[in-house]
Coordinates of C-alpha atoms in Angstrom, one line a residue:
M1 CA 32.9 12.4 -32.7
K2 CA 29.4 11.9 -31.2
T3 CA 26.5 10.7 -33.3
T4 CA 23.3 12.8 -33.6
S5 CA 21.5 10.5 -31.2
E6 CA 24.3 10.8 -28.6
V7 CA 24.2 14.6 -28.9
K8 CA 20.4 14.6 -28.4
G9 CA 20.9 12.2 -25.4
D10 CA 23.4 14.6 -23.8
S11 CA 21.1 17.5 -24.3
F12 CA 18.2 15.8 -22.7
R13 CA 20.3 14.6 -19.8
D14 CA 21.4 18.2 -19.2
R15 CA 17.8 19.4 -19.3
L16 CA 16.7 16.7 -16.9
F17 CA 19.6 17.5 -14.5
D18 CA 18.6 21.2 -14.6
W19 CA 14.9 20.4 -14.2
L20 CA 15.4 18.3 -11.1
R21 CA 17.6 20.9 -9.5
R22 CA 15.8 24.1 -10.4
E23 CA 12.1 23.0 -10.6
H24 CA 12.2 20.5 -7.7
D25 CA 15.1 21.7 -5.6
L26 CA 16.7 18.3 -5.5
P27 CA 20.4 18.1 -4.6
V28 CA 21.3 16.1 -7.6
E29 CA 25.1 15.8 -7.9
Q30 CA 25.5 13.6 -10.9
I31 CA 23.4 12.0 -13.6
Q32 CA 24.7 9.2 -15.9
P33 CA 22.6 7.6 -18.7
I34 CA 22.2 3.8 -18.6
K35 CA 19.7 3.4 -21.5
D36 CA 16.8 5.4 -22.9
N37 CA 15.1 7.3 -20.1
I38 CA 17.0 5.3 -17.4
Y39 CA 19.8 7.0 -15.4
Q40 CA 22.0 6.6 -12.4
V41 CA 21.6 9.7 -10.3
T42 CA 23.6 10.7 -7.2
I43 CA 21.6 12.6 -4.6
N44 CA 23.3 13.6 -1.3
G45 CA 26.1 11.2 -2.1
R46 CA 23.7 8.3 -2.6
P47 CA 23.3 6.5 -6.0
L48 CA 19.8 5.8 -7.1
L49 CA 18.0 4.7 -10.3
L50 CA 15.9 7.2 -12.1
K51 CA 13.4 5.9 -14.7
G52 CA 11.0 7.8 -17.0
Y53 CA 7.6 6.4 -18.0
R54 CA 5.2 7.4 -20.7
R55 CA 2.3 5.9 -18.8
R56 CA 2.0 7.1 -15.2
S57 CA -0.2 4.1 -14.3
I58 CA 2.8 1.7 -14.6
L59 CA 4.9 3.7 -12.1
D60 CA 1.9 4.4 -9.8
Q61 CA 1.2 0.7 -9.5
Q62 CA 4.7 -0.1 -8.4
V63 CA 4.6 2.7 -5.8
R64 CA 1.3 1.4 -4.4
F65 CA 2.5 -2.2 -4.4
F66 CA 5.7 -1.5 -2.5
K67 CA 4.0 0.7 0.1
L68 CA 2.1 -2.5 1.1
Y69 CA 4.9 -5.0 0.4
R70 CA 7.1 -5.8 3.4
Q71 CA 9.6 -7.8 1.6
P72 CA 12.7 -9.6 3.1
Y73 CA 15.9 -7.6 3.0
L74 CA 17.5 -7.5 -0.5
L75 CA 14.7 -9.4 -2.2
A76 CA 13.5 -6.6 -4.4
A77 CA 14.6 -3.1 -5.4
K78 CA 11.7 -0.7 -4.4
P79 CA 10.7 2.8 -5.3
K80 CA 12.2 5.7 -3.2
P81 CA 10.6 9.1 -2.6
F82 CA 12.1 12.2 -4.2
K83 CA 11.2 14.0 -0.9
A84 CA 8.6 13.5 1.8
Q85 CA 5.9 11.3 0.2
T86 CA 6.5 12.4 -3.3
Y87 CA 7.3 9.3 -5.4
I88 CA 6.4 10.6 -8.9
L89 CA 7.5 13.8 -10.7
S90 CA 5.9 14.6 -14.1
G91 CA 7.7 16.7 -16.7
L92 CA 9.8 16.7 -19.9
D93 CA 7.1 14.4 -21.4
Y94 CA 7.6 11.6 -18.8
H95 CA 6.6 10.5 -15.4
W96 CA 9.8 10.0 -13.3
G97 CA 10.4 7.6 -10.4
L98 CA 13.4 6.8 -8.2
F99 CA 14.4 3.3 -7.2
E100 CA 17.0 1.8 -5.0
W101 CA 20.4 1.4 -6.7
V102 CA 21.6 -2.2 -6.6
D103 CA 25.3 -3.0 -7.0
G104 CA 26.0 -6.3 -8.7
R105 CA 26.0 -8.2 -11.9
H106 CA 23.2 -10.0 -13.8
L107 CA 22.7 -13.7 -13.2
N108 CA 24.3 -16.0 -15.8
F109 CA 21.7 -18.6 -16.8
R110 CA 24.4 -20.8 -18.2
I111 CA 25.4 -21.6 -14.7
N112 CA 23.3 -24.2 -12.8
D113 CA 23.7 -22.6 -9.4
E114 CA 22.7 -19.2 -10.7
R115 CA 19.6 -20.6 -12.4
Q116 CA 18.7 -22.2 -9.1
S117 CA 19.2 -18.9 -7.4
A118 CA 16.7 -17.3 -9.8
V119 CA 14.1 -20.0 -9.1
K120 CA 14.6 -19.7 -5.3
L121 CA 14.2 -15.9 -5.4
L122 CA 11.2 -16.0 -7.6
K123 CA 9.5 -18.5 -5.3
K124 CA 10.3 -16.2 -2.3
F125 CA 8.8 -13.2 -4.1
H126 CA 5.6 -15.1 -4.9
Q127 CA 5.3 -16.3 -1.3
T128 CA 6.0 -13.0 0.4
S129 CA 3.8 -10.9 -2.0
K130 CA 0.7 -13.0 -1.8
G131 CA -2.3 -11.2 -0.4
I132 CA -1.3 -7.6 -1.2
D133 CA -4.6 -6.1 -1.9
F134 CA -5.3 -3.3 -4.3
I135 CA -6.8 -3.2 -7.8
A136 CA -4.0 -4.0 -10.3
L137 CA -3.8 -2.9 -13.9
P138 CA -5.8 -5.5 -16.0
K139 CA -3.8 -7.8 -18.2
D140 CA -4.8 -10.3 -20.8
P141 CA -4.4 -14.0 -20.0
L142 CA -1.0 -15.4 -21.2
Y143 CA -2.5 -17.4 -24.1
L144 CA -4.0 -14.3 -25.6
K145 CA -0.7 -12.5 -25.4
W146 CA 0.9 -15.5 -27.1
R147 CA -1.8 -15.6 -29.7
H148 CA -1.1 -12.0 -30.7
R149 CA 2.6 -12.8 -30.9
L150 CA 1.9 -15.8 -33.2
D151 CA -0.3 -13.7 -35.4
Q152 CA 2.5 -11.2 -35.8
F153 CA 4.9 -14.0 -36.8
N154 CA 2.4 -15.4 -39.2
S155 CA 2.0 -12.0 -40.9
Q156 CA 5.7 -12.2 -41.9
K157 CA 5.3 -15.3 -44.1
D158 CA 6.4 -13.4 -47.2
V159 CA 9.7 -12.4 -45.5
F160 CA 10.6 -16.1 -45.1
T161 CA 9.4 -16.9 -48.6
D162 CA 11.6 -14.1 -50.1
H163 CA 14.6 -15.4 -48.2
H164 CA 14.0 -19.0 -49.3
K165 CA 13.1 -20.1 -45.8
R166 CA 9.5 -20.9 -46.3
P167 CA 9.8 -24.5 -44.9
L168 CA 11.2 -23.1 -41.7
F169 CA 8.3 -20.7 -41.3
D170 CA 5.7 -23.3 -42.0
E171 CA 7.2 -25.7 -39.5
I172 CA 7.5 -23.1 -36.7
S173 CA 4.0 -21.7 -37.4
S174 CA 2.2 -25.1 -37.5
I175 CA 4.0 -26.5 -34.3
A176 CA 3.5 -23.2 -32.4
E177 CA -0.2 -23.3 -33.4
A178 CA -0.6 -26.9 -32.2
R179 CA 1.3 -26.3 -28.9
L180 CA -0.7 -23.1 -28.2
E181 CA -3.9 -24.9 -28.8
Q182 CA -2.9 -27.6 -26.3
F183 CA -2.0 -24.9 -23.8
Q184 CA -5.3 -23.1 -24.2
Q185 CA -7.2 -26.3 -23.2
H186 CA -6.4 -25.8 -19.6
D187 CA -8.9 -23.9 -17.5
W188 CA -7.1 -20.6 -17.4
A189 CA -10.2 -18.7 -16.5
R190 CA -10.5 -20.6 -13.3
K191 CA -6.8 -20.1 -12.6
E192 CA -7.0 -16.4 -13.3
D193 CA -10.0 -16.0 -11.0
A194 CA -8.2 -17.9 -8.2
A195 CA -5.2 -15.7 -8.6
W196 CA -7.3 -12.6 -8.5
H197 CA -9.2 -13.8 -5.4
D198 CA -6.0 -14.8 -3.6
K199 CA -4.1 -11.7 -4.7
T200 CA -1.1 -13.6 -6.1
W201 CA 1.4 -11.4 -7.9
L202 CA 3.7 -12.0 -10.8
H203 CA 6.9 -10.2 -11.6
G204 CA 6.2 -10.5 -15.3
D205 CA 9.7 -10.2 -16.8
V206 CA 12.0 -12.8 -15.3
A207 CA 14.9 -12.3 -17.7
H208 CA 18.5 -12.8 -16.4
H209 CA 19.1 -9.0 -16.4
N210 CA 16.4 -8.5 -13.7
F211 CA 18.2 -10.7 -11.2
L212 CA 21.3 -8.9 -9.7
L213 CA 23.9 -10.9 -7.8
H214 CA 25.6 -8.8 -5.1
P215 CA 29.4 -9.2 -5.2
S216 CA 29.9 -9.0 -1.5
N217 CA 27.4 -11.5 0.0
E218 CA 26.2 -13.5 -3.0
E219 CA 22.6 -12.5 -2.3
V220 CA 20.3 -11.9 -5.3
T221 CA 17.9 -9.0 -5.8
L222 CA 14.9 -8.8 -8.2
I223 CA 14.6 -5.5 -10.1
D224 CA 12.3 -3.9 -12.7
F225 CA 8.7 -4.4 -11.7
D226 CA 7.2 -2.6 -14.8
L227 CA 5.2 -5.7 -15.7
L228 CA 4.0 -6.4 -12.2
Q229 CA 0.5 -8.0 -12.3
N230 CA -2.0 -10.3 -10.7
G231 CA -2.0 -13.8 -12.1
P232 CA -1.2 -17.5 -11.7
H233 CA 2.4 -18.0 -10.5
L234 CA 2.7 -20.6 -13.3
Y235 CA 3.1 -17.7 -15.8
D236 CA 6.4 -16.6 -14.2
H237 CA 7.6 -20.1 -14.0
I238 CA 6.9 -20.8 -17.6
Q239 CA 8.7 -17.7 -18.7
L240 CA 11.7 -18.5 -16.5
A241 CA 11.9 -22.0 -18.1
H242 CA 11.8 -20.3 -21.5
R243 CA 14.7 -18.1 -20.4
F244 CA 16.7 -21.2 -19.2
L245 CA 16.1 -23.3 -22.3
P246 CA 18.7 -21.7 -24.7
Y247 CA 21.5 -22.7 -22.2
M248 CA 20.3 -26.2 -21.6
A249 CA 20.2 -27.8 -25.0
H250 CA 22.5 -30.6 -23.9
D251 CA 21.1 -30.9 -20.3
R252 CA 17.4 -31.1 -20.7
A253 CA 16.8 -33.2 -17.7
S254 CA 18.1 -30.5 -15.4
L255 CA 15.4 -28.1 -16.6
F256 CA 12.8 -30.3 -14.9
K257 CA 14.9 -30.5 -11.7
H258 CA 14.8 -26.7 -11.4
F259 CA 11.0 -26.7 -11.5
K260 CA 10.2 -29.8 -9.4
H261 CA 8.3 -27.6 -7.0
I262 CA 5.6 -27.0 -9.6
E263 CA 2.3 -28.6 -8.6
D264 CA 0.4 -27.9 -11.8
W265 CA 2.9 -29.9 -13.8
Q266 CA 0.9 -30.4 -17.1
P267 CA -0.1 -26.8 -17.7
W268 CA 3.5 -25.7 -16.9
L269 CA 5.0 -28.2 -19.4
D270 CA 2.4 -27.4 -22.1
G271 CA 3.3 -23.7 -21.7
V272 CA 7.1 -24.4 -21.9
M273 CA 6.6 -26.3 -25.1
V274 CA 5.0 -23.3 -26.8
P275 CA 7.9 -21.7 -28.6
T276 CA 6.7 -18.2 -27.9
D277 CA 10.1 -17.0 -26.6
L278 CA 11.6 -17.8 -30.1
L279 CA 8.8 -15.8 -31.7
R280 CA 9.5 -12.9 -29.3
E281 CA 13.2 -12.9 -30.2
W282 CA 12.5 -13.1 -33.9
L283 CA 10.1 -10.2 -33.8
Y284 CA 12.4 -8.1 -31.7
G285 CA 15.4 -8.8 -34.0
Y286 CA 13.4 -8.3 -37.2
K287 CA 12.6 -4.7 -36.3
K288 CA 16.3 -4.0 -36.0
T289 CA 17.5 -6.0 -39.0
R290 CA 14.7 -5.6 -41.6
N291 CA 16.5 -2.8 -43.5
S292 CA 19.6 -4.8 -44.0
S293 CA 19.4 -8.0 -46.1
A294 CA 22.7 -9.3 -44.7
K295 CA 21.7 -8.7 -41.1
L296 CA 18.3 -10.2 -41.7
N297 CA 19.8 -13.3 -43.1
R298 CA 22.0 -13.7 -40.0
H299 CA 19.0 -13.2 -37.8
M300 CA 17.0 -15.8 -39.7
E301 CA 19.9 -18.3 -39.4
K302 CA 20.0 -17.7 -35.7
L303 CA 16.3 -18.5 -35.5
E304 CA 16.9 -21.7 -37.5
V305 CA 19.6 -22.9 -35.1
A306 CA 17.4 -22.1 -32.0
W307 CA 14.5 -23.9 -33.6
E308 CA 16.4 -27.1 -34.2
Q309 CA 17.4 -27.1 -30.5
R310 CA 13.8 -26.5 -29.5
K311 CA 12.5 -29.4 -31.5
H312 CA 14.9 -31.7 -29.7
F313 CA 13.6 -30.4 -26.3
V314 CA 9.9 -30.9 -27.4
R315 CA 10.6 -34.4 -28.5
Y316 CA 12.4 -35.1 -25.2
A317 CA 9.5 -33.7 -23.2
Q318 CA 6.9 -35.7 -25.1
N319 CA 8.9 -38.9 -24.7
M320 CA 9.3 -38.3 -21.0
L321 CA 5.5 -37.9 -20.7

């Protein structure tokens, strides 16, 4: 028997299917949900990705970017028009965009060669997108985003106290504060200005699920450019290193080998040592587990294990320096 949310989802999918066919005369043959407001649609026998956005500006920026971006084959999944030059349809409380459908599986960051594939593809995206010139959506510098995340974590001190984990909270908070302070010492205003002047672009969300490995030719495609922005390439490389770290607790030296191309080594390393990724995972999981004491305890234990591994990495990096 279907849950209430599943029934609502089926109802919305049917409305969306009917809206596309009747209101916009699109020959939609099938529509299958992937996650909230993301669907695989088949139009004229061709599979495509359909995404709904609350903010039109996010979709509009991607359309404008890819009209100017002449990327190498298979590098990135780009927007596709519904018909003629119509890239955005607005209705049912969303702004809808079509994107190329990419067959394949997500990269597995446990595997050395697949981590290296991600690094190689990201570098290629940075190189081939540099110079694309239009006014991008403004974004805060990375350290301000991290400051906000740390403030959110710090506001949950009582949660850790109530679960007898106050020493864990104090240690994470104090070390995160010190590492963030060190990261902020670099001249990020100058780096941001240079990125704006040179029109360097970031993907903004280099998680494993945004790298798809094609089963037939082993090529990798970058998808989901919702967080596309101007900025120093270092931001993407720091985030990618954070994504690698959980799988490299016993092979820390290899992390540095993946990023040996980095020229601004000290700012990159200072960024990697800020445990903002652990704070992100904690905050995301807390929203899902806060109404269940047992689930929240397990989530806190998971943070504790990840934190012990991260301390080993920070000590290793400091000793190496």
